[in-house]
PDB file of C-alpha atoms in Angstrom:
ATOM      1  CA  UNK A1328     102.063  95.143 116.591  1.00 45.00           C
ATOM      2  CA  UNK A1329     100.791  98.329 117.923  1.00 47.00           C
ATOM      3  CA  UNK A1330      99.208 101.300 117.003  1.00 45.00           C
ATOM      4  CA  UNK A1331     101.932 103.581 118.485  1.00 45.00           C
ATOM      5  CA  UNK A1332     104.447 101.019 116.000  1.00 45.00           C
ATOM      6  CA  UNK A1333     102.194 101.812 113.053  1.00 44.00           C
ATOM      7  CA  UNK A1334     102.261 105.918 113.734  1.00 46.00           C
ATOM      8  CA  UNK A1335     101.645 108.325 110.702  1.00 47.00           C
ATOM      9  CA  UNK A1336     104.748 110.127 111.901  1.00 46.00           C
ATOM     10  CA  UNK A1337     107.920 107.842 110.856  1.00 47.00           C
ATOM     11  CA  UNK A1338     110.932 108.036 112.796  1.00 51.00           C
ATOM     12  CA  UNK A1339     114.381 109.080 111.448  1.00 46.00           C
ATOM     13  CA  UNK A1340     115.174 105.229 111.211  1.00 48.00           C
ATOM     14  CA  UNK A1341     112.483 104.748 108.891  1.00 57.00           C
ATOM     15  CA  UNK A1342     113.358 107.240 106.583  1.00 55.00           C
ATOM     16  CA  UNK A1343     116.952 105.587 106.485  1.00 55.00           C
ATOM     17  CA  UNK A1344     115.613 102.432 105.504  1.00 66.00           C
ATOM     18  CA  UNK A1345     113.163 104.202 102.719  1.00 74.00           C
ATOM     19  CA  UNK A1346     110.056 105.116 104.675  1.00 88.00           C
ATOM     20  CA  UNK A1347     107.748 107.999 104.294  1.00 92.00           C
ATOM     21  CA  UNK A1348     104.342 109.325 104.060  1.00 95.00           C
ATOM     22  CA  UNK A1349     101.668 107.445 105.942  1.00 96.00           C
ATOM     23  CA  UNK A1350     100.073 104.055 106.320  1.00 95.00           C
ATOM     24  CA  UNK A1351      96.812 105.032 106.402  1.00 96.00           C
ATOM     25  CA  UNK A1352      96.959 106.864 102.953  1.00 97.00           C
ATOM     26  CA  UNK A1353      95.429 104.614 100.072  1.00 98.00           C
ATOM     27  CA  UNK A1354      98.376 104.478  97.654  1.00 98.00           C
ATOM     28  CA  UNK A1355     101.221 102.396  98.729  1.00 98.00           C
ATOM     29  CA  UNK A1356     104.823 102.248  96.704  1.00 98.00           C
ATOM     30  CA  UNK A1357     107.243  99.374  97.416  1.00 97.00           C
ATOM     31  CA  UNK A1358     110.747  99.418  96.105  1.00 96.00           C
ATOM     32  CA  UNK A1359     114.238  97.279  95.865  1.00 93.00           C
ATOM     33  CA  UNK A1360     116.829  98.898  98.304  1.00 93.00           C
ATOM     34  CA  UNK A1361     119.175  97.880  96.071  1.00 91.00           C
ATOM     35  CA  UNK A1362     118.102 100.730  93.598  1.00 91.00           C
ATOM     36  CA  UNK A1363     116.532 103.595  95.602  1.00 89.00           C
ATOM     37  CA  UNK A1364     117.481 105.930  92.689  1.00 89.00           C
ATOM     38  CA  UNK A1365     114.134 104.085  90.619  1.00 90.00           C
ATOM     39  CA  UNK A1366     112.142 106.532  93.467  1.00 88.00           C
ATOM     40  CA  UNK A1367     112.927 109.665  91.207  1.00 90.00           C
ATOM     41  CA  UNK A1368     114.055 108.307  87.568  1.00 88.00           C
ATOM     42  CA  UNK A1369     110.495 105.793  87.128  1.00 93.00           C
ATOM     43  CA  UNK A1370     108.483 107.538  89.748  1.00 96.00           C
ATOM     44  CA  UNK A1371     108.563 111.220  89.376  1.00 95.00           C
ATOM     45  CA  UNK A1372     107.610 111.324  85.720  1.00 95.00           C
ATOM     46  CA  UNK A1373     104.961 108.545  86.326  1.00 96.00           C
ATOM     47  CA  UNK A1374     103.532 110.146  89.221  1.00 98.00           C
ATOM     48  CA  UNK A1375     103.684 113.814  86.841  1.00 97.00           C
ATOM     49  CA  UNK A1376     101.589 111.993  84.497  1.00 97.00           C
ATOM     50  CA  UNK A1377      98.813 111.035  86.895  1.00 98.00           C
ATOM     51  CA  UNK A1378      99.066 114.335  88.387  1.00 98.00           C
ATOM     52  CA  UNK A1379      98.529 115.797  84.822  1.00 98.00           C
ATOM     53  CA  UNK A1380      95.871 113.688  84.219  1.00 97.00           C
ATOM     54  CA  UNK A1381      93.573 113.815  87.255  1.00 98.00           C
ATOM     55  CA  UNK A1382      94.220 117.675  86.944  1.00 98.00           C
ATOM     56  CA  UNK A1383      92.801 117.789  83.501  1.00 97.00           C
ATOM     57  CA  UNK A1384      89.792 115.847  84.426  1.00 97.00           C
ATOM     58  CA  UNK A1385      88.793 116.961  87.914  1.00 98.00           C
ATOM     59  CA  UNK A1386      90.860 120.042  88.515  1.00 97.00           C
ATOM     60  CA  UNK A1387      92.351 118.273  91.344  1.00 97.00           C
ATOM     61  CA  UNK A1388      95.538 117.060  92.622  1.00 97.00           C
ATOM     62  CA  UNK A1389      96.684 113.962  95.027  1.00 98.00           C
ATOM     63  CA  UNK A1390      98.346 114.746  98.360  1.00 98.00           C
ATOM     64  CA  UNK A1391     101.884 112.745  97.212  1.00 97.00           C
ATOM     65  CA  UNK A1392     103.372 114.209 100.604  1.00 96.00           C
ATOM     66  CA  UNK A1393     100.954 111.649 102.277  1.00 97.00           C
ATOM     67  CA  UNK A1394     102.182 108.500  99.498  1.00 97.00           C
ATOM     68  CA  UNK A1395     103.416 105.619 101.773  1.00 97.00           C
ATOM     69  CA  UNK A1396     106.909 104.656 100.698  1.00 96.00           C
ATOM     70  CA  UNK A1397     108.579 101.830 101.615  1.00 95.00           C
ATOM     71  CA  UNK A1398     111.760  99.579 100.812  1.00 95.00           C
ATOM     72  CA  UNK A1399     110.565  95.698 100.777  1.00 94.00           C
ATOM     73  CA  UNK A1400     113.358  94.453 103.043  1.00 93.00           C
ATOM     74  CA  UNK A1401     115.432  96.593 105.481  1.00 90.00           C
ATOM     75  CA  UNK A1402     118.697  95.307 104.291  1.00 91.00           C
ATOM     76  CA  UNK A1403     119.621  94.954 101.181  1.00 90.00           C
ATOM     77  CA  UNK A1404     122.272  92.317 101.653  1.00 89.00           C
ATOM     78  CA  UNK A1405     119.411  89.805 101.870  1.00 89.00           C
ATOM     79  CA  UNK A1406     117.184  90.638  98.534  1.00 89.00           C
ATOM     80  CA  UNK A1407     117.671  87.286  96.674  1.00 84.00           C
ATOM     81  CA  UNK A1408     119.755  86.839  93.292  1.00 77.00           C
ATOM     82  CA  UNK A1409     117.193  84.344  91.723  1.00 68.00           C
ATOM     83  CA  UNK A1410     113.089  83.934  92.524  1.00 62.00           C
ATOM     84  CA  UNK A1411     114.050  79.976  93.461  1.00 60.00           C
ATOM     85  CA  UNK A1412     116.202  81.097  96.308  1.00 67.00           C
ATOM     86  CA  UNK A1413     114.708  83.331  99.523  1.00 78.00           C
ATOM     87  CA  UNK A1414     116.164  83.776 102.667  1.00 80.00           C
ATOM     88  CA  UNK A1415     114.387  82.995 105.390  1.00 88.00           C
ATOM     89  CA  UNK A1416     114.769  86.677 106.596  1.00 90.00           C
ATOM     90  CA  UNK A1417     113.016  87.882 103.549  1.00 91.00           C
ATOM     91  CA  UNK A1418     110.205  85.704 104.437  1.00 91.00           C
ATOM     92  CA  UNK A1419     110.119  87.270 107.817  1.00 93.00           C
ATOM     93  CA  UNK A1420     109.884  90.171 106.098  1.00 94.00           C
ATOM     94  CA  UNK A1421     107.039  89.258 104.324  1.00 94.00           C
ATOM     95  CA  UNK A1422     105.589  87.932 107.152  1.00 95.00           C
ATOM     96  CA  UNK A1423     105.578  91.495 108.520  1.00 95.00           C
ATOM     97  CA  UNK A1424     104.544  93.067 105.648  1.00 96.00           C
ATOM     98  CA  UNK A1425     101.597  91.263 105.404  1.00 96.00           C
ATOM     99  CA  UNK A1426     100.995  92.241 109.059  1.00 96.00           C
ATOM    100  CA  UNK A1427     100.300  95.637 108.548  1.00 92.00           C
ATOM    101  CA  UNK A1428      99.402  95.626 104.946  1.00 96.00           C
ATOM    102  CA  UNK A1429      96.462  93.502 105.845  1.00 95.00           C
ATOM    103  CA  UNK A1430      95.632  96.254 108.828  1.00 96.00           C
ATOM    104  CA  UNK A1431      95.530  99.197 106.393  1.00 96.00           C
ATOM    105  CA  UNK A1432      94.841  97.654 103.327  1.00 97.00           C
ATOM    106  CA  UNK A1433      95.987  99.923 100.903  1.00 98.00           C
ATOM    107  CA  UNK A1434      93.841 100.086  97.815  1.00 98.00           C
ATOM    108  CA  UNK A1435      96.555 100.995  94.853  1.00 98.00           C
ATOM    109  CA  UNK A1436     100.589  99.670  95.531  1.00 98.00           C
ATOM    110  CA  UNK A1437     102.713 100.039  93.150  1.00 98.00           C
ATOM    111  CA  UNK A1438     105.689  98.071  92.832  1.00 97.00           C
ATOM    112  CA  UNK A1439     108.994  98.545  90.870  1.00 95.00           C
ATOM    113  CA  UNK A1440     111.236  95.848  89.509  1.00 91.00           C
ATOM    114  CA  UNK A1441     110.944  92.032  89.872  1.00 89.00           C
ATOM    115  CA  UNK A1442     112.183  91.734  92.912  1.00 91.00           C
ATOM    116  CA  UNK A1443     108.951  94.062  94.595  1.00 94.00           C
ATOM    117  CA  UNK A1444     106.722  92.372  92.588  1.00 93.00           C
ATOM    118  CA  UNK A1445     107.421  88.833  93.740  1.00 91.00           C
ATOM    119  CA  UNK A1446     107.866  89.501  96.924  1.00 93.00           C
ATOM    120  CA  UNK A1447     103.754  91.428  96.878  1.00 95.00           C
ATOM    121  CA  UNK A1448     102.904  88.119  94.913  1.00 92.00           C
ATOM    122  CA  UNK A1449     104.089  86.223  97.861  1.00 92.00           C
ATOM    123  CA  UNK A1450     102.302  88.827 100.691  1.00 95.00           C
ATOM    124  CA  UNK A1451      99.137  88.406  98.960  1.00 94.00           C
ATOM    125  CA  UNK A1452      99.922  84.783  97.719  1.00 87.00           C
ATOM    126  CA  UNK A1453      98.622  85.817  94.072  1.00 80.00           C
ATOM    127  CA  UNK A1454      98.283  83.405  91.623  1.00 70.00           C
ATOM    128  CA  UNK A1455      99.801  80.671  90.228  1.00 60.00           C
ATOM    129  CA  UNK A1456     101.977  80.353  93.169  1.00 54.00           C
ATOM    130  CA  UNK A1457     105.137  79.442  90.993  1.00 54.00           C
ATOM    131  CA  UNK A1458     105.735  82.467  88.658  1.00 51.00           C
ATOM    132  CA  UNK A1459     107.950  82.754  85.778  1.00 48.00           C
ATOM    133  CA  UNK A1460     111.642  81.892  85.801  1.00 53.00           C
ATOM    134  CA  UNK A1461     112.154  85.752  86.004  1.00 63.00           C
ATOM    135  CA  UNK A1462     110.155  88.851  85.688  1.00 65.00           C
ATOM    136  CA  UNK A1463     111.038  90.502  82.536  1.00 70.00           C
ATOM    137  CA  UNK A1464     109.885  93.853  80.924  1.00 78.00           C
ATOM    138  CA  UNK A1465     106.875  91.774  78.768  1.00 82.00           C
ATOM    139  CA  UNK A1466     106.198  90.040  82.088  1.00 86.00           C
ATOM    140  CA  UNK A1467     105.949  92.652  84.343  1.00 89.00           C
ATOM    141  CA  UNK A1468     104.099  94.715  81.667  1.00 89.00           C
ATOM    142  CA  UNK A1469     101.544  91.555  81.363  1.00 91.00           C
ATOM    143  CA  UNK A1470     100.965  91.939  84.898  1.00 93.00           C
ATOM    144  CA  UNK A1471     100.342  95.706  84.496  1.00 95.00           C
ATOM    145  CA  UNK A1472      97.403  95.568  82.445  1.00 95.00           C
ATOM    146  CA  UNK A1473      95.869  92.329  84.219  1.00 95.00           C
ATOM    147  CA  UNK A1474      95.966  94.472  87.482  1.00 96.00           C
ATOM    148  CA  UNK A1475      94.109  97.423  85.234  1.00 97.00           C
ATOM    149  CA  UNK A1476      91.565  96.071  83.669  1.00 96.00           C
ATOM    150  CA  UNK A1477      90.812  93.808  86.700  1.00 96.00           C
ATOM    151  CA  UNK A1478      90.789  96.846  89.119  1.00 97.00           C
ATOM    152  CA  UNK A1479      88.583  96.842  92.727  1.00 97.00           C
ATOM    153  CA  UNK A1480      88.668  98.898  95.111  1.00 96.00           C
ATOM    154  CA  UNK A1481      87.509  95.747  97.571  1.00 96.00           C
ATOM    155  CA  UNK A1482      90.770  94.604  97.357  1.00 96.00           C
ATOM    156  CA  UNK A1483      94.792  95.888  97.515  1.00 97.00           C
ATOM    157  CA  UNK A1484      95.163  96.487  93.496  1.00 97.00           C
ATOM    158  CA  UNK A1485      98.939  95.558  92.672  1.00 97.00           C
ATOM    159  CA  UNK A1486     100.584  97.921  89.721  1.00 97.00           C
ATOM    160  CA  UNK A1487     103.783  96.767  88.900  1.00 96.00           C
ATOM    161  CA  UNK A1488     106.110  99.118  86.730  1.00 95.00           C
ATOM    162  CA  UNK A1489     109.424  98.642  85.304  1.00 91.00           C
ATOM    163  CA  UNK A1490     112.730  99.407  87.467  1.00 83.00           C
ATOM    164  CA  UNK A1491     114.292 100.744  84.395  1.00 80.00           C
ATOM    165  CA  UNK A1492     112.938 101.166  81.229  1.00 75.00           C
ATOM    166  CA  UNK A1493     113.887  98.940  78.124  1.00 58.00           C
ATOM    167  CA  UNK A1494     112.596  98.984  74.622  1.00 54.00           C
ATOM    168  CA  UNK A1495     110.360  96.117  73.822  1.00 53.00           C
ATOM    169  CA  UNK A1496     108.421  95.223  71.082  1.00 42.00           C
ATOM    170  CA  UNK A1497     106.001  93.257  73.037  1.00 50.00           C
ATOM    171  CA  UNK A1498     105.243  95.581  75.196  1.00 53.00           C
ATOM    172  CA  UNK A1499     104.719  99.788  73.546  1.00 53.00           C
ATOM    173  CA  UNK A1500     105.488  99.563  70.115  1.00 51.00           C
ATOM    174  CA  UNK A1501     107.352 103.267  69.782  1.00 53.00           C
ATOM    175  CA  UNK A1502     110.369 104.940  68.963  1.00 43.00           C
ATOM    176  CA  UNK A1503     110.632 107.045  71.804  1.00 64.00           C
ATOM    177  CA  UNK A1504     109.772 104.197  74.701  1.00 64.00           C
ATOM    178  CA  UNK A1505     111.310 105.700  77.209  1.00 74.00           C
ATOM    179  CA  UNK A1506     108.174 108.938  77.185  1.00 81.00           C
ATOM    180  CA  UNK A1507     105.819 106.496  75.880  1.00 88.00           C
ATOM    181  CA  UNK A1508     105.980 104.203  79.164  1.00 90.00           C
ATOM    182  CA  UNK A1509     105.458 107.072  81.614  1.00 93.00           C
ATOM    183  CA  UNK A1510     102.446 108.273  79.755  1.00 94.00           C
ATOM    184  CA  UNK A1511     101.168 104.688  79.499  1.00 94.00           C
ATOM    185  CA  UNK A1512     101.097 103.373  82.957  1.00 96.00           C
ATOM    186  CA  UNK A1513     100.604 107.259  84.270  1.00 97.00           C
ATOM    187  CA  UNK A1514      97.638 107.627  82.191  1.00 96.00           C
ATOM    188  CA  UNK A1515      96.008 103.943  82.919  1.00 97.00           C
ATOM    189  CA  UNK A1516      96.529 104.716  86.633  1.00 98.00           C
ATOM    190  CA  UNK A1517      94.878 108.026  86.184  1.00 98.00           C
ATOM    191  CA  UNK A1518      91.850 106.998  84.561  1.00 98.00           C
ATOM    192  CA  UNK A1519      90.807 104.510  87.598  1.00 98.00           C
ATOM    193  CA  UNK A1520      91.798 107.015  89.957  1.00 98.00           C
ATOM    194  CA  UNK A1521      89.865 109.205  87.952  1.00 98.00           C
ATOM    195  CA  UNK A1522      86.699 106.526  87.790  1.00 97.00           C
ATOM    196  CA  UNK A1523      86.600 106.176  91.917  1.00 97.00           C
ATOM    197  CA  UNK A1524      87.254 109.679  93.006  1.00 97.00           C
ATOM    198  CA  UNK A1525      84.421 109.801  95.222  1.00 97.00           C
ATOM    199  CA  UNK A1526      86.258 106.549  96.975  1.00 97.00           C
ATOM    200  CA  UNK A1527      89.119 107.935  97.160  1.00 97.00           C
ATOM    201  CA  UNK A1528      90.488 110.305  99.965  1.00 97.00           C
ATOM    202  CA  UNK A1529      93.928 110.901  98.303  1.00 98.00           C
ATOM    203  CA  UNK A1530      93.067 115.122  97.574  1.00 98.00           C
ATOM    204  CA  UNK A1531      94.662 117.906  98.608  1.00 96.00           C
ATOM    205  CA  UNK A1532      92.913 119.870 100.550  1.00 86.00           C
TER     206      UNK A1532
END
C-alpha cells in the first residue's frame, strides 16, 4: 500500500463508502454501513459532550473536520448476521484494515454497534479470542469502561458505544437514559482527552 493510497485528501469514492477526515489524525470512528444514520443520532450529541467538556476545562476545542471516519466493510451485503459466521471478504477486510491501522496507529477509535466492535476485536486480535454469543448493551457497555480505565496512549485505545440506545439497568441506572448515555461516555472520553492534552495534536488551531 502506498502513501499516495493512504492520502489525507479522500476521493469522492471514499466518501460514498463512508470516508472522511484524515488518517493521520489521532481519533478514529468505525461504523456498520448498514446504519450510517448512528453517524449523527449517537455521534453528534456524544461528540457535543466532549466538545463541552474539553471547552470547560482547557478553553479548547478538537478539530472534528480532521476525525477519520470510516465504514468497516465497503459493502454492506457482506456484514455477517451472527459473530460465528464471517465471510471471507470481511476478513479481507480486516486484513486491510489492519494494514493501515497498524501504519497510523490511531490512539482513540471509537466503534458503534456489535458488529464494529468485533470486527476491531478481530484487527487487533483482543482478548479472549472467542467473545460472547452477541454484543449486547451491558456487553458493549462492559467493554466501555475496561477500555477507560485501562487507557494508553502506547497503544490504539478501543471505545465502543452503543448503535442505538436502550434502557438498561445494568448499565446507567436513570430515567432519562437516553441524555444520561451521551453525557456518560462523552464525559469519560473527555476527561482522558483532557488528562493527555499535551499528547494530543487533535486542537484547532
Amino acid at each position: 500500500m502506498t502513501d499516495s493510497t493512504l492520502s489525507r485528501d479522500l476521493s469522492l469514492t471514499d466518501q460514498a463508502n463512508g470516508k472522511s477526515g484524515e488518517m493521520i489524525y489521532p481519533i478514529w470512528l468505525l461504523f456498520n454501513p448498514k446504519h450510517p444514520a448512528v453517524r449523527h443520532y449517537i455521534w453528534t450529541p456524544v461528540l457535543a459532550e466532549i466538545q463541552d467538556q474539553v471547552y470547560r476545562e482547557l478553553r479548547k476545542r478538537i478539530d472534528s473536520s480532521k476525525i477519520y471516519t470510516r465504514f468497516a466493510v465497503s459493502d454492506s451485503s457482506i456484514v455477517p448476521n451472527t459473530l460465528n459466521w464471517w465471510d471471507a471478504k470481511v476478513a479481507a477486510e480486516i486484513a486491510n484494515f489492519r494494514e493501515f491501522a497498524s501504519l497510523h496507529k490511531p490512539k482513540i477509535l471509537i466503534s458503534f454497534g456489535a458488529f464494529p466492535f468485533e470486527f476491531l476485536r478481530r484487527v487487533y486480535a483482543m482478548k479472549p479470542e472467542k467473545g460472547p454469543k452477541s454484543w449486547g448493551t451491558t456487553n458493549l457497555g462492559d467493554e466501555f469502561i475496561k477500555s477507560i480505565e485501562h487507557f494508553d496512549l502506547n497503544k490504539t485505545n478501543i471505545f465502543p458505544l452503543l448503535r442505538r440506545v436502550v434502557e438498561s439497568d445494568k448499565y446507567i441506572d436513570d430515567l432519562d437514559y437516553t441524555d444520561k448515555y451521551f453525557k456518560y461516555v462523552g464525559t469519560n472520553i473527555a476527561r482522558r482527552i483532557i488528562e493527555h492534552k499535551d499528547q494530543l495534536n487533535i486542537w484547532m488551531d
